[in-house]
CSV table of C-alpha atoms in Angstrom, one decimal:
chain,number,residue,atom,x,y,z
A,1027,MET,CA,0.2,-0.1,0.4
A,1028,ARG,CA,2.7,1.9,0.6
A,1029,ASN,CA,3.9,2.4,-3.0
A,1030,SER,CA,0.2,2.8,-4.4
A,1031,TYR,CA,1.5,6.3,-6.0
A,1032,LYS,CA,3.2,4.3,-8.5
A,1033,HIS,CA,-0.4,3.4,-9.3
A,1034,SER,CA,-2.0,6.3,-8.9
A,1035,MET,CA,-3.3,6.0,-6.5
A,1036,ARG,CA,-3.3,5.8,-2.7
A,1037,ALA,CA,-2.8,4.1,0.8
A,1038,PRO,CA,-5.7,4.8,2.8
A,1039,TYR,CA,-3.9,6.9,5.7
A,1040,GLN,CA,-2.3,9.2,2.7
A,1041,SER,CA,-4.2,12.4,2.0
A,1042,ALA,CA,-5.3,12.1,-2.5
A,1043,GLU,CA,-2.5,15.2,-3.1
A,1044,ASP,CA,0.3,14.4,-1.1
A,1045,ALA,CA,0.1,10.3,-3.6
A,1046,GLN,CA,-0.6,13.1,-5.8
A,1047,ALA,CA,2.5,14.4,-5.7
A,1048,LYS,CA,4.7,11.6,-5.4
A,1049,ALA,CA,3.1,9.8,-8.7
A,1050,ARG,CA,3.7,13.2,-10.3
A,1051,GLN,CA,7.0,12.8,-8.9
A,1052,TYR,CA,8.1,9.1,-9.7
A,1053,ILE,CA,6.4,9.5,-13.3
A,1054,THR,CA,9.3,13.2,-13.3
A,1055,GLN,CA,11.7,10.9,-12.8
A,1056,ASN,CA,11.9,7.8,-14.6
A,1057,LEU,CA,11.0,10.3,-17.7
A,1058,THR,CA,14.0,12.4,-17.6
A,1059,LYS,CA,16.0,8.6,-16.4
A,1060,ALA,CA,14.7,7.5,-20.0
A,1061,ARG,CA,15.9,10.3,-21.4
A,1062,ARG,CA,19.8,10.1,-20.1
A,1063,LEU,CA,19.9,6.4,-20.8
A,1064,GLN,CA,18.5,8.0,-24.4
A,1065,GLU,CA,20.9,10.1,-25.3
A,1066,ALA,CA,24.0,7.4,-24.3
A,1067,TRP,CA,22.5,5.0,-26.2
A,1068,ARG,CA,22.8,6.9,-29.1
A,1069,ALA,CA,26.0,9.3,-28.2
A,1070,LYS,CA,27.5,5.3,-27.9
A,1071,GLY,CA,26.2,5.3,-31.9
A,1072,ASN,CA,23.9,2.8,-30.9
A,1073,CYS,CA,20.6,3.0,-33.4
A,1074,GLY,CA,17.2,2.4,-32.4
A,1075,TYR,CA,15.8,2.8,-28.6
A,1076,SER,CA,17.6,1.5,-25.7
A,1077,PRO,CA,16.4,-1.4,-23.5
A,1078,ASP,CA,17.6,0.7,-20.1
A,1079,ALA,CA,15.2,3.9,-21.5
A,1080,LEU,CA,12.8,1.1,-22.3
A,1081,ARG,CA,12.1,0.5,-18.7
A,1082,GLU,CA,12.0,3.1,-17.4
A,1083,PHE,CA,9.9,4.4,-19.7
A,1084,GLY,CA,7.5,2.1,-18.5
A,1085,TYR,CA,7.8,2.7,-15.2
A,1086,ALA,CA,6.4,6.4,-15.8
A,1087,LEU,CA,3.8,4.9,-18.1
A,1088,HIS,CA,2.6,1.9,-15.9
A,1089,THR,CA,1.6,4.9,-14.0
A,1090,LEU,CA,0.9,8.2,-16.6
A,1091,THR,CA,-1.9,5.2,-17.5
A,1092,ASP,CA,-3.0,4.6,-14.3
A,1093,SER,CA,-3.7,8.0,-14.0
A,1094,THR,CA,-6.7,7.9,-16.3
A,1095,SER,CA,-8.3,4.6,-15.0
A,1096,PRO,CA,-12.0,5.0,-13.7
A,1097,SER,CA,-10.4,3.2,-10.4
A,1098,HIS,CA,-7.7,5.3,-9.9
A,1099,ALA,CA,-8.7,9.1,-10.9
A,1100,GLY,CA,-8.1,10.8,-7.8
A,1101,ALA,CA,-5.6,8.8,-6.2
A,1102,GLN,CA,-8.2,6.8,-5.0
A,1103,PRO,CA,-7.1,5.0,-2.1
A,1104,TRP,CA,-6.1,1.1,-2.3
A,1105,ASN,CA,-7.0,-1.2,0.5
A,1106,PRO,CA,-6.8,-4.4,-0.9
A,1107,GLY,CA,-7.3,-5.7,2.3
A,1108,ASN,CA,-11.1,-4.7,1.8
A,1109,ILE,CA,-13.4,-7.1,-0.6
A,1110,VAL,CA,-15.8,-4.7,-1.2
A,1111,ASP,CA,-12.7,-2.1,-2.1
A,1112,VAL,CA,-11.3,-4.4,-4.5
A,1113,ILE,CA,-14.8,-5.6,-6.6
A,1114,ARG,CA,-15.2,-1.5,-6.9
A,1115,HIS,CA,-11.8,-1.8,-8.5
A,1116,VAL,CA,-12.0,-4.3,-11.1
A,1117,ARG,CA,-15.8,-3.0,-11.9
A,1118,GLY,CA,-13.8,0.2,-12.2
A,1119,GLU,CA,-11.4,-1.7,-14.5
A,1120,ALA,CA,-14.3,-2.8,-16.5
A,1121,SER,CA,-15.8,0.4,-17.4
A,1122,ILE,CA,-13.6,1.9,-19.3
A,1123,SER,CA,-14.7,3.1,-22.5
A,1124,PRO,CA,-12.9,2.4,-26.1
A,1125,GLU,CA,-12.6,7.1,-26.5
A,1126,HIS,CA,-11.4,6.6,-22.4
A,1127,ILE,CA,-8.4,4.0,-24.0
A,1128,HIS,CA,-7.7,5.7,-27.5
A,1129,SER,CA,-6.6,9.0,-24.8
A,1130,THR,CA,-4.3,6.6,-23.0
A,1131,ALA,CA,-3.1,5.4,-26.0
A,1132,GLU,CA,-2.8,9.2,-26.6
A,1133,LEU,CA,-0.9,10.7,-23.8
A,1134,ALA,CA,1.5,7.0,-24.3
A,1135,ARG,CA,2.6,7.9,-27.9
A,1136,ARG,CA,3.2,11.9,-26.1
A,1137,TYR,CA,5.4,10.8,-23.4
A,1138,PHE,CA,7.0,8.3,-25.9
A,1139,GLY,CA,6.8,10.9,-28.3
A,1140,ILE,CA,8.3,13.4,-25.3
A,1141,VAL,CA,11.1,11.3,-24.5
A,1142,PHE,CA,12.3,9.1,-27.8
A,1143,LYS,CA,12.6,11.8,-30.3
């Protein structure tokens, strides 16, 4: 639960503001690291994408795309010990519309373009 912010959620004892701030910091750190790794990869004469940069980008992307989920948006609390909360979470994940998926994919493409330009 203490890493709920990495999924754009929050622990039951944590404020939404604190979790969102930690999520933004986590995203920024990983995107920055991914960009540096990609630049170093190219500086060594490599083509394509650095595996290490892709890994770091993936960490940030996970948090970014989770933030758009109906079950995560707004840093909702995550309490895996409460079955009612878990069922509500799973149902919310199942209700994602095609438009929602499209906008989330656009978000992913935009950030990919920033890191791997």
